[in-house]
Short mmCIF file of C-alpha atoms in Angstrom, two decimals:
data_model
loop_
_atom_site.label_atom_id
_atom_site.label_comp_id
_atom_site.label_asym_id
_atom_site.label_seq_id
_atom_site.Cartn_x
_atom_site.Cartn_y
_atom_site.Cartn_z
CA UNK A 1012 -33.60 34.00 -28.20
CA UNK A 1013 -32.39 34.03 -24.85
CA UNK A 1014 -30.07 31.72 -23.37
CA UNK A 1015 -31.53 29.02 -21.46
CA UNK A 1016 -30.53 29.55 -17.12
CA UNK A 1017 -27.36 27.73 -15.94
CA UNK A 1018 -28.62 24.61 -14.59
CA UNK A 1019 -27.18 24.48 -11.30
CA UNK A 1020 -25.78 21.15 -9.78
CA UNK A 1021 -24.10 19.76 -6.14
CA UNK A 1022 -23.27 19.21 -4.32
CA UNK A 1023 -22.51 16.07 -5.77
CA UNK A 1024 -21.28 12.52 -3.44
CA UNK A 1025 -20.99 9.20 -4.79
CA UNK A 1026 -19.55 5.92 -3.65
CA UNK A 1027 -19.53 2.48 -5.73
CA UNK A 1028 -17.58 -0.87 -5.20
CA UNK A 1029 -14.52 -1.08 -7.50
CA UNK A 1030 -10.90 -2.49 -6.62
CA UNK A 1031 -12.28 -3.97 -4.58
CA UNK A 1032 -12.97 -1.24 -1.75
CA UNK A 1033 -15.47 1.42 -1.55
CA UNK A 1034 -14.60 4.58 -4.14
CA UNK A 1035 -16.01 7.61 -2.59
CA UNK A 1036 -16.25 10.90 -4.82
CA UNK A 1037 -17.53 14.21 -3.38
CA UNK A 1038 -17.78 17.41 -5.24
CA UNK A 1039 -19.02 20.96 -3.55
CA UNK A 1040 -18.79 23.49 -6.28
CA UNK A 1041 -22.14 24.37 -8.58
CA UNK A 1042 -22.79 23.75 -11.80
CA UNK A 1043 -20.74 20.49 -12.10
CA UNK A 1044 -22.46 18.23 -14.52
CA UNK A 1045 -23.45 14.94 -12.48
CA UNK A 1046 -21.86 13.06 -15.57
CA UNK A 1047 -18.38 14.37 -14.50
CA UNK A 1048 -18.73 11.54 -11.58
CA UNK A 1049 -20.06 8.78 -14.16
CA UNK A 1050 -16.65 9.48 -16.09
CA UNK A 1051 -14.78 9.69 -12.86
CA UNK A 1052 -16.17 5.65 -11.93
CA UNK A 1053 -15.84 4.37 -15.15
CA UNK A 1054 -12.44 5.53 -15.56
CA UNK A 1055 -12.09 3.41 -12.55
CA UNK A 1056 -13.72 0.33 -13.68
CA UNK A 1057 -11.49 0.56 -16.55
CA UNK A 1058 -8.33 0.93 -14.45
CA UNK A 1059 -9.83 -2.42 -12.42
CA UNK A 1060 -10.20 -4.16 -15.69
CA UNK A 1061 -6.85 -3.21 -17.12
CA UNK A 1062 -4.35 -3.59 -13.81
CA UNK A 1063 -6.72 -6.07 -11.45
CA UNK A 1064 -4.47 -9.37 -10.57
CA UNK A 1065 -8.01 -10.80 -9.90
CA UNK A 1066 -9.20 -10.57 -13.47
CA UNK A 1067 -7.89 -13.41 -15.42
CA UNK A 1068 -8.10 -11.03 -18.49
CA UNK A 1069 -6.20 -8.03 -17.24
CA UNK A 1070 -3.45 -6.96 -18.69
CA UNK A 1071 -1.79 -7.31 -15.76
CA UNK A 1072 -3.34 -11.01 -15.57
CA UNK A 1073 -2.07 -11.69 -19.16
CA UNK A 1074 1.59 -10.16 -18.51
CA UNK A 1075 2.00 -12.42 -15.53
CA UNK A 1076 1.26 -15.33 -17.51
CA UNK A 1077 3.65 -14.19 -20.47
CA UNK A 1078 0.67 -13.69 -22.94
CA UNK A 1079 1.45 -10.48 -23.07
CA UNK A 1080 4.87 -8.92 -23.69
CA UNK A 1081 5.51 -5.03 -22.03
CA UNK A 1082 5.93 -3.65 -25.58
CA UNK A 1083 2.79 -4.67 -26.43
CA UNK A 1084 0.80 -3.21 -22.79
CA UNK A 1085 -1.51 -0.17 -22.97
CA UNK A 1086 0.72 2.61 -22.38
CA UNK A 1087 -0.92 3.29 -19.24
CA UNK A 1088 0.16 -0.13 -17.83
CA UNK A 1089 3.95 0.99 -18.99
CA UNK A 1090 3.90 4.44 -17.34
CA UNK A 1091 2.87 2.41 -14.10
CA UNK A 1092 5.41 -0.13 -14.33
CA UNK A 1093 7.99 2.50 -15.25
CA UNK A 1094 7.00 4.85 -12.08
CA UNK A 1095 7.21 1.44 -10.05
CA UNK A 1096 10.93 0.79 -10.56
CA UNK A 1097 11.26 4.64 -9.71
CA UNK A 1098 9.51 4.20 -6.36
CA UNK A 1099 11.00 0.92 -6.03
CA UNK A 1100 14.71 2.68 -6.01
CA UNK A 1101 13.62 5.52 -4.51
CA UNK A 1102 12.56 3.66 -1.65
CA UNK A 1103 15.69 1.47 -1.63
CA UNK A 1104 13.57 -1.75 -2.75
CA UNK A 1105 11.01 -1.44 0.36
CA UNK A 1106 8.78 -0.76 -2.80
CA UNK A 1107 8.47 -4.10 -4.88
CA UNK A 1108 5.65 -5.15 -6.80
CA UNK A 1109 7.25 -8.63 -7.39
CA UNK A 1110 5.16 -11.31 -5.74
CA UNK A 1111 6.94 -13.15 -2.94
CA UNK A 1112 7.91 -16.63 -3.65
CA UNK A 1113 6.90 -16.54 -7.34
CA UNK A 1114 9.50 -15.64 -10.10
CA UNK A 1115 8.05 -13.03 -12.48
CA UNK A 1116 4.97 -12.12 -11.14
CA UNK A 1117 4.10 -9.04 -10.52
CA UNK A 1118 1.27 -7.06 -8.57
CA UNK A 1119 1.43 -3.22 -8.97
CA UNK A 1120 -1.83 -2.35 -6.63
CA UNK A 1121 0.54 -0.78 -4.55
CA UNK A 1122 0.79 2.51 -6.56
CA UNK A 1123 -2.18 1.75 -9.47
CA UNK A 1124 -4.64 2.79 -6.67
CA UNK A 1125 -3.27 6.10 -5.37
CA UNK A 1126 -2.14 6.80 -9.21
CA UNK A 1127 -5.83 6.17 -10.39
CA UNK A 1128 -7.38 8.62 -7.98
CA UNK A 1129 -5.32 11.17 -8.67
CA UNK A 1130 -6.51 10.83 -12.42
CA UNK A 1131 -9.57 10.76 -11.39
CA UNK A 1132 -9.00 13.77 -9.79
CA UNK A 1133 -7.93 15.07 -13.50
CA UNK A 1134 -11.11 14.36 -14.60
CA UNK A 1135 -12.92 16.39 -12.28
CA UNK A 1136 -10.89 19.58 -12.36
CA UNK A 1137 -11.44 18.86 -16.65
CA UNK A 1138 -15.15 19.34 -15.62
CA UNK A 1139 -14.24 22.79 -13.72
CA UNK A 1140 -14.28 21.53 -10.21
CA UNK A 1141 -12.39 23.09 -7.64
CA UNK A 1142 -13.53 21.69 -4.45
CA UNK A 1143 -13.81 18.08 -4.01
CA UNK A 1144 -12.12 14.98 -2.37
CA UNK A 1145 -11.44 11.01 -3.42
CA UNK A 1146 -11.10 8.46 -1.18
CA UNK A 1147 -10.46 5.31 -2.49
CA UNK A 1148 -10.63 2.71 0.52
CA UNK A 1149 -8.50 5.27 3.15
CA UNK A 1150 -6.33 6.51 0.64
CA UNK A 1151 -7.24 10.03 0.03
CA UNK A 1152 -6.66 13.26 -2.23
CA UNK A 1153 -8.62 16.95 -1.72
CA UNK A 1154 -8.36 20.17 -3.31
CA UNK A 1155 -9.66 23.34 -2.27
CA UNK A 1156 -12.53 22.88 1.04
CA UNK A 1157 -15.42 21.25 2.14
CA UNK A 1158 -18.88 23.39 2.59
CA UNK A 1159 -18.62 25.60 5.08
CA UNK A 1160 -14.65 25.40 6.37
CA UNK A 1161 -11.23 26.46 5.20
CA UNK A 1162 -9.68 22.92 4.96
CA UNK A 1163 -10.21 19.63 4.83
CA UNK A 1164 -9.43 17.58 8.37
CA UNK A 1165 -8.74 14.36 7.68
CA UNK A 1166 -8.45 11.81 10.13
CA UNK A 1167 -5.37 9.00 10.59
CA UNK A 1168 -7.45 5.79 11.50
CA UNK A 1169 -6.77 4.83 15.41
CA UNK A 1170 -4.88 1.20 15.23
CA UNK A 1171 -7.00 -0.43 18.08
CA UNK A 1172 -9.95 2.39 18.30
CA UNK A 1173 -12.30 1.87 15.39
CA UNK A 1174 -14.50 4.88 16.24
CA UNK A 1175 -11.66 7.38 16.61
CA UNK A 1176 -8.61 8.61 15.16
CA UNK A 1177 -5.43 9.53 16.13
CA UNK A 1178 -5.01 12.51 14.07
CA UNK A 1179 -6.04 15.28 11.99
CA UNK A 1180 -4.16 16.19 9.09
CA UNK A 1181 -5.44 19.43 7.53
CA UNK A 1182 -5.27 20.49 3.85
CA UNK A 1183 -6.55 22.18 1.27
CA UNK A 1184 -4.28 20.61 -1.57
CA UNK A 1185 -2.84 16.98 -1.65
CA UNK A 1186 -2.99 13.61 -0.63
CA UNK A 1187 -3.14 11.47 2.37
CA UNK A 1188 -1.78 7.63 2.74
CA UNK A 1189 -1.96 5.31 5.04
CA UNK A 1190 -0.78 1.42 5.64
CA UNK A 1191 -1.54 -0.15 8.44
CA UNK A 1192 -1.99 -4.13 10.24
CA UNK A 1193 -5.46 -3.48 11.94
CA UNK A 1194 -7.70 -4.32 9.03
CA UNK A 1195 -6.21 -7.14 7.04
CA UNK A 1196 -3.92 -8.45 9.53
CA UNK A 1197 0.14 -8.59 8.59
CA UNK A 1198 0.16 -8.10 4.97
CA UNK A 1199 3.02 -5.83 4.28
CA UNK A 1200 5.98 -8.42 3.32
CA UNK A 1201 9.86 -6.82 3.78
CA UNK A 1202 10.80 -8.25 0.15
CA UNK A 1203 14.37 -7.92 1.66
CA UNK A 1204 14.57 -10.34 4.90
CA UNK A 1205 11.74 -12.40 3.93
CA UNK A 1206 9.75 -11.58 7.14
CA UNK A 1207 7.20 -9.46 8.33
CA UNK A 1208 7.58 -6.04 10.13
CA UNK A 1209 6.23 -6.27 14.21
CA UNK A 1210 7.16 -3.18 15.37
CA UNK A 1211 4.71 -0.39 13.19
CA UNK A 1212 1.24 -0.34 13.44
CA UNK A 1213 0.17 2.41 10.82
CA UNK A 1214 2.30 4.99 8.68
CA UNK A 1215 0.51 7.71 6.92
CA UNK A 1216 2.06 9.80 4.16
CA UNK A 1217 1.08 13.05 3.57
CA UNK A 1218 2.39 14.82 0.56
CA UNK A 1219 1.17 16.29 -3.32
CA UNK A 1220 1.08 12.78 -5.44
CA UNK A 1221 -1.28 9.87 -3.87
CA UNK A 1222 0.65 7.06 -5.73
CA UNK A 1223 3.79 8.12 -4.40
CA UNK A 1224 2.49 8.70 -1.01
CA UNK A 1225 1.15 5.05 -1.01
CA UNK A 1226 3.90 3.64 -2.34
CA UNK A 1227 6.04 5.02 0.34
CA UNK A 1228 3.74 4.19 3.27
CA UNK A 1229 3.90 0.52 1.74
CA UNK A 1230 7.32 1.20 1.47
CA UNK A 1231 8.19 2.57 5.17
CA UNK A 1232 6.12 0.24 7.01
CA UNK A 1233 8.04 -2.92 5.46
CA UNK A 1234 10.99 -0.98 6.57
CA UNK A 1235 10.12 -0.97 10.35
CA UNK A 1236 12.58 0.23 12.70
CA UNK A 1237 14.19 1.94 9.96
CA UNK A 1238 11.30 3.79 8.63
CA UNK A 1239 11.36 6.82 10.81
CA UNK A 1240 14.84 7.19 9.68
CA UNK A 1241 13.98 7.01 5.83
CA UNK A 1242 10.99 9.74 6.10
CA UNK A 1243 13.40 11.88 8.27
CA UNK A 1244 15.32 12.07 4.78
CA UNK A 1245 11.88 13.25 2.79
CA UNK A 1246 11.52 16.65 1.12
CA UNK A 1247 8.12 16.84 -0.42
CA UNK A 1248 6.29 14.34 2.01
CA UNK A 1249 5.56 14.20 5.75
CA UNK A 1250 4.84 11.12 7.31
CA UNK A 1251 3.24 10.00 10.56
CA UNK A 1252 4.76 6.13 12.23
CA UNK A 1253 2.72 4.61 14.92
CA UNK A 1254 4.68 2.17 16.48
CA UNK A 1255 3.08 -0.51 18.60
CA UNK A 1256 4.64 1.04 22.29
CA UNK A 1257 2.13 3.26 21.25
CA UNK A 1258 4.31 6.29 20.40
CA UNK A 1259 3.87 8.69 17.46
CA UNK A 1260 6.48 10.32 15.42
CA UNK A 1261 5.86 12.63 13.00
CA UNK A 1262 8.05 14.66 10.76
CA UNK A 1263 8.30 18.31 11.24
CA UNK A 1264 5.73 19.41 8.75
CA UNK A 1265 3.32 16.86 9.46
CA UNK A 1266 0.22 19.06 9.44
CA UNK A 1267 -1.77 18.48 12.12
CA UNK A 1268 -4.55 20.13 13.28
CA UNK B 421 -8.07 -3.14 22.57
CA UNK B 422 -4.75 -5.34 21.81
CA UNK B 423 -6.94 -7.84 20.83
CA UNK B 424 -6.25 -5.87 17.06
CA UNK B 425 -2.87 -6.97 17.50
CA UNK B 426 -4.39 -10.66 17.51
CA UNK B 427 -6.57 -10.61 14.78
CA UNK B 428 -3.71 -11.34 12.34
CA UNK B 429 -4.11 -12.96 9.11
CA UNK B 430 -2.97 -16.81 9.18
CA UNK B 431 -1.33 -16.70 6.25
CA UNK B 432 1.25 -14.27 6.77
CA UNK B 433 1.31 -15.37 10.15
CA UNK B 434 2.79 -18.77 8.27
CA UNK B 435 5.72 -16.87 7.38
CA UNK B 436 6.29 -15.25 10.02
CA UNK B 437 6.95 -18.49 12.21
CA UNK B 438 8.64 -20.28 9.70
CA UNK B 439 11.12 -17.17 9.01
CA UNK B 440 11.23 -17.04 13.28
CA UNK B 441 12.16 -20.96 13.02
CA UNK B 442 15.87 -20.02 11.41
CA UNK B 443 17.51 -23.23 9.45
CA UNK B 444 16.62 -26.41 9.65
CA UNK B 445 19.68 -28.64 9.60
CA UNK B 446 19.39 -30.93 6.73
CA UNK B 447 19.49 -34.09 8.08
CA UNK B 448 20.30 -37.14 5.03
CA UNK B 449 17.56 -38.97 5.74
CA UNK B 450 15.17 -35.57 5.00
CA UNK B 451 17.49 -34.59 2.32
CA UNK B 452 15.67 -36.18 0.10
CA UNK B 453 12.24 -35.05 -0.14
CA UNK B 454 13.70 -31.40 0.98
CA UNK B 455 13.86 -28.68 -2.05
CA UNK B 456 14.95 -25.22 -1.96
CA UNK B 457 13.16 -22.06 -4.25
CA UNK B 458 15.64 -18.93 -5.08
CA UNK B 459 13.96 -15.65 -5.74
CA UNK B 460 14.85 -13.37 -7.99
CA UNK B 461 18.12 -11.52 -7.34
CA UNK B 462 17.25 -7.75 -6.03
CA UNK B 463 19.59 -5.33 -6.84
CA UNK B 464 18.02 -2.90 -5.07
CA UNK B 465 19.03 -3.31 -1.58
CA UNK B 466 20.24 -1.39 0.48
CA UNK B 467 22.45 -4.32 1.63
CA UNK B 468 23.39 -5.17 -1.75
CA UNK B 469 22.55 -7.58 -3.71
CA UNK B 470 20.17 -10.36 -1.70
CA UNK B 471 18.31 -13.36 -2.98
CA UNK B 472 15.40 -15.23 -0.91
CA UNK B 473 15.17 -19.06 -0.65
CA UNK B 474 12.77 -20.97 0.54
CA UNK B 475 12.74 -24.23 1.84
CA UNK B 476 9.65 -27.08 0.85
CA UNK B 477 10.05 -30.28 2.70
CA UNK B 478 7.55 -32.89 3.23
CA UNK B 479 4.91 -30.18 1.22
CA UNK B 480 5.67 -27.52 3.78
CA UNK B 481 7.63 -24.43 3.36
CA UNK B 482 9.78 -25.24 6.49
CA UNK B 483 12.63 -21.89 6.07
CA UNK B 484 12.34 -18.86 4.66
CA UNK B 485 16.23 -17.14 4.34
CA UNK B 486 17.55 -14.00 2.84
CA UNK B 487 21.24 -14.20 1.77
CA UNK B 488 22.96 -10.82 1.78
CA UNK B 489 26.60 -9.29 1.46
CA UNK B 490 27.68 -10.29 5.17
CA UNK B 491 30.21 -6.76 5.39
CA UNK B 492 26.67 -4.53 5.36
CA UNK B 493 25.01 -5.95 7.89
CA UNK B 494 21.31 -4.79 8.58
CA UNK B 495 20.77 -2.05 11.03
CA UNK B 496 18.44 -3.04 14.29
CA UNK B 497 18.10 0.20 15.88
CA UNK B 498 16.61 3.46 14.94
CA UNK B 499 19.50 5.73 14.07
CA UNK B 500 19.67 8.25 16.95
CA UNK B 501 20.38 11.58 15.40
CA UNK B 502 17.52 10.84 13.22
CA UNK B 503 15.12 10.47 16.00
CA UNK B 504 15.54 14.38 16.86
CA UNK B 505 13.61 15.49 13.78
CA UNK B 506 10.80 13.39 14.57
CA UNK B 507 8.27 14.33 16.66
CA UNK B 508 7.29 11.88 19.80
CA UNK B 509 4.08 12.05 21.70
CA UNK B 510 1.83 9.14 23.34
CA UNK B 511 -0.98 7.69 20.76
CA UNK B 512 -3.93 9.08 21.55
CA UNK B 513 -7.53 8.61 20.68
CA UNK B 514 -9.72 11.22 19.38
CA UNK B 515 -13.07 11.92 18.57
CA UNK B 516 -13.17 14.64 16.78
CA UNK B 517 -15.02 16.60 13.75
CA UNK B 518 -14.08 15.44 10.52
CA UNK B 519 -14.49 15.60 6.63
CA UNK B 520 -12.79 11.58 5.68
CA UNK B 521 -11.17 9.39 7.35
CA UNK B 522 -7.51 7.57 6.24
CA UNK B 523 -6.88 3.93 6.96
CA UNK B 524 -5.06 0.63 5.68
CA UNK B 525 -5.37 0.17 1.80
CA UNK B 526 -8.04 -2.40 0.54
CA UNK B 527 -5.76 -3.66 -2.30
CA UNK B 528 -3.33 -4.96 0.35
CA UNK B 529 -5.52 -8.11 -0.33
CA UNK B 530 -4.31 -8.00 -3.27
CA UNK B 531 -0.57 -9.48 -1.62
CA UNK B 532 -2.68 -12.51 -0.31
CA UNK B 533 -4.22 -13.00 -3.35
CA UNK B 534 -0.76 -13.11 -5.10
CA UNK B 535 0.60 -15.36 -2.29
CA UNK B 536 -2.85 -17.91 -2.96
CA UNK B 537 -1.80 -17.41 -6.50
CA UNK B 538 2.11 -19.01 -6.02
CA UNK B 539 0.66 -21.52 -3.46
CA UNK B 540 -1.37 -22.57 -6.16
CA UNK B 541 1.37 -22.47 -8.81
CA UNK B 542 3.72 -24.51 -6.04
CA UNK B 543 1.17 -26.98 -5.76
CA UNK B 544 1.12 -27.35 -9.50
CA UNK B 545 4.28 -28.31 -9.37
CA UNK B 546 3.03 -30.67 -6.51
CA UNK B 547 5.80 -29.40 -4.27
CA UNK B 548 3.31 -28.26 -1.64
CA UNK B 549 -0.18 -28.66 -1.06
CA UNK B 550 -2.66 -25.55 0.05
CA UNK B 551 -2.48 -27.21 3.79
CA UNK B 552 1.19 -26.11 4.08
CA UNK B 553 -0.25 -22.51 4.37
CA UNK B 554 -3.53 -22.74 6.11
#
């Protein structure tokens, strides 16, 4: 008997719906089984059904209305709450998952996203892939290169100019955040004045966890004037502030290319 | 191209006036149909301790405040030996090769969709209707 030839696969690119943004999955190396991405968007779906705050029978849904006590959560919701309150003192409370105006409610979107790609991520290096790249409505990890190039160039979203960007970041490991006003207006709340920030347009956080790196572009834009001076204080992550007199600062390691 | 600048949401945009507005002195005769919300206490600050009220009145959320220790006041200006290990250049806009593109989150509606969510709840309570925020 011989053995049968090694099917070879890929490059493989998907992109479905969920969270409500587009998912987008692609994976260069052979010999991936196309089922690694069906895990990969299911393991989404479930993270929709289990932390949405638009399904009435989330867990997150059911915590908010007291039907459901912590102790009794999946433990994935409690590792998420749990890595919240980190990011929430890490960032000095910019970070808050409490709902405005509404005792005891809580929305953790802010980190479940970037968290749930990088699992996803898991999933796919489980399946042997080495080269491949998530990005989950602008919110982005990569590891190793696209076809045919070293790294990956990424591209910071112009505020104003919808057909370019203002930067490249290259990279060949890690992840890329960015919050911003231009696409759903002034949405980032400063949970500590009660207003909104004017004077940032866009911060993007570059660094090796996406959750974190969302969280703390959530985090630094409700900061606004002060956010340049928080990143300044960063170790692992680099950060990029567009402010709206149109000036860029970036932190040293910033890698553009 | 500013015109991005415009193209705010309304409901934040809500809170951003009223917060702009400052205190409305409370007047007797308005006393009466005017209640005020507390938020939770955050501990986290980096002000201290602070707790948000808000203001309803006649169904409208007319003031948004923050309370915090008044010996920490807030810093308004970029700290300037900070600035020196940031880089500064002019925005620019470039169209160039690339593999993905980052932008503004998609679960961001997710904050508006809480907000709906304790407009609803406030109305409940019939303390506001949904026209105080639209």
């Amino acid at each position: 008997m011989t053995a049968p030839p090694p099917v070879i696969y890929g490059p493989l690119d998907r992109v479905e719906h969920i969270m409500g943004m587009p998912i987008g999955i692609e994976i260069h190396d052979p010999e991936i089984d196309p089922q690694t991405l069906d895990a990969a968007f299911a393991w989404f779906r479930w993270v929709d059904a289990t932390f949405s705050t638009y399904k009435a029978d989330s867990e997150i849904s059911r915590l908010n209305r007291g039907e459901l006590t912590l102790a009794d959560a999946h433990p994935e919701v409690r590792a998420v709450l749990a890595r919240c309150q980190e990011l929430s003192e890490e960032t000095e409370g910019y970070f808050d998952i409490r709902v405005p105006f509404l005792r005891g409610v809580i929305d953790p979107s802010g980190l479940v996203k970037g968290w749930s790609v990088e699992r996803a991520g898991q999933i796919l290096a489980e399946a042997g892939a080495h080269n491949y790249a998530i990005n989950a409505g602008g919110d982005i990890i990569v590891r190793g290169h696209p076809p045919g190039a070293d790294i990956w160039r990424i591209g910071i979203k112009h505020p104003f100019e919808h057909d370019y960007v203002a930067a490249v970041v290259g990279a060949t490991n890690g992840a890329v955040a960015t919050s911003a006003t231009y696409e759903r207006g002034q949405h980032i709340f400063n949970p500590h004045t009660g207003g909104l920030p004017t004077d940032v347009l866009s911060v993007s956080i570059t660094g090796p966890d996406l959750g974190t790196a969302d969280a703390y572009a959530t985090a630094v834009f409700a900061m606004g004037q002060d956010g340049p001076t928080w990143v300044a204080t960063l170790t692992d992550y680099e950060a990029m502030i567009i402010l709206d007199t149109r000036t860029v600062l970036t932190t040293a390691g910033f890698s553009q290319v | 191209m500013t015109d991005s600048k415009l193209k705010r949401n309304a409901l934040p945009l809500t809170f951003a006036a009223v917060a702009a507005t400052g205190v409305l002195s409370s007047s007797p005769a308005l006393a009466a149909t005017s209640t005020t919300y507390k938020g939770a206490v955050a501990q986290q600050s980096r002000w201290g301790p602070i707790q948000v009220t808000i203001t309803v009145r006649n169904k409208k959320i007319t003031n948004v405040k923050a309370a915090v220790s008044p010996d920490n006041p807030r810093s308004t200006f970029i700290e300037s030996q900070a600035l020196p290990q940031l880089k500064q250049e002019v925005l620019q806009a470039q169209n160039v090769t690339i593999n993905t593109v980052s932008g503004a989150s998609d679960t961001s509606g997710g904050y508006v969709a809480s907000l709906q969510s304790a407009v609803k709840k406030a109305v409940k309570a019939k303390a506001l209707t949904t026209k105080a925020l639209l």
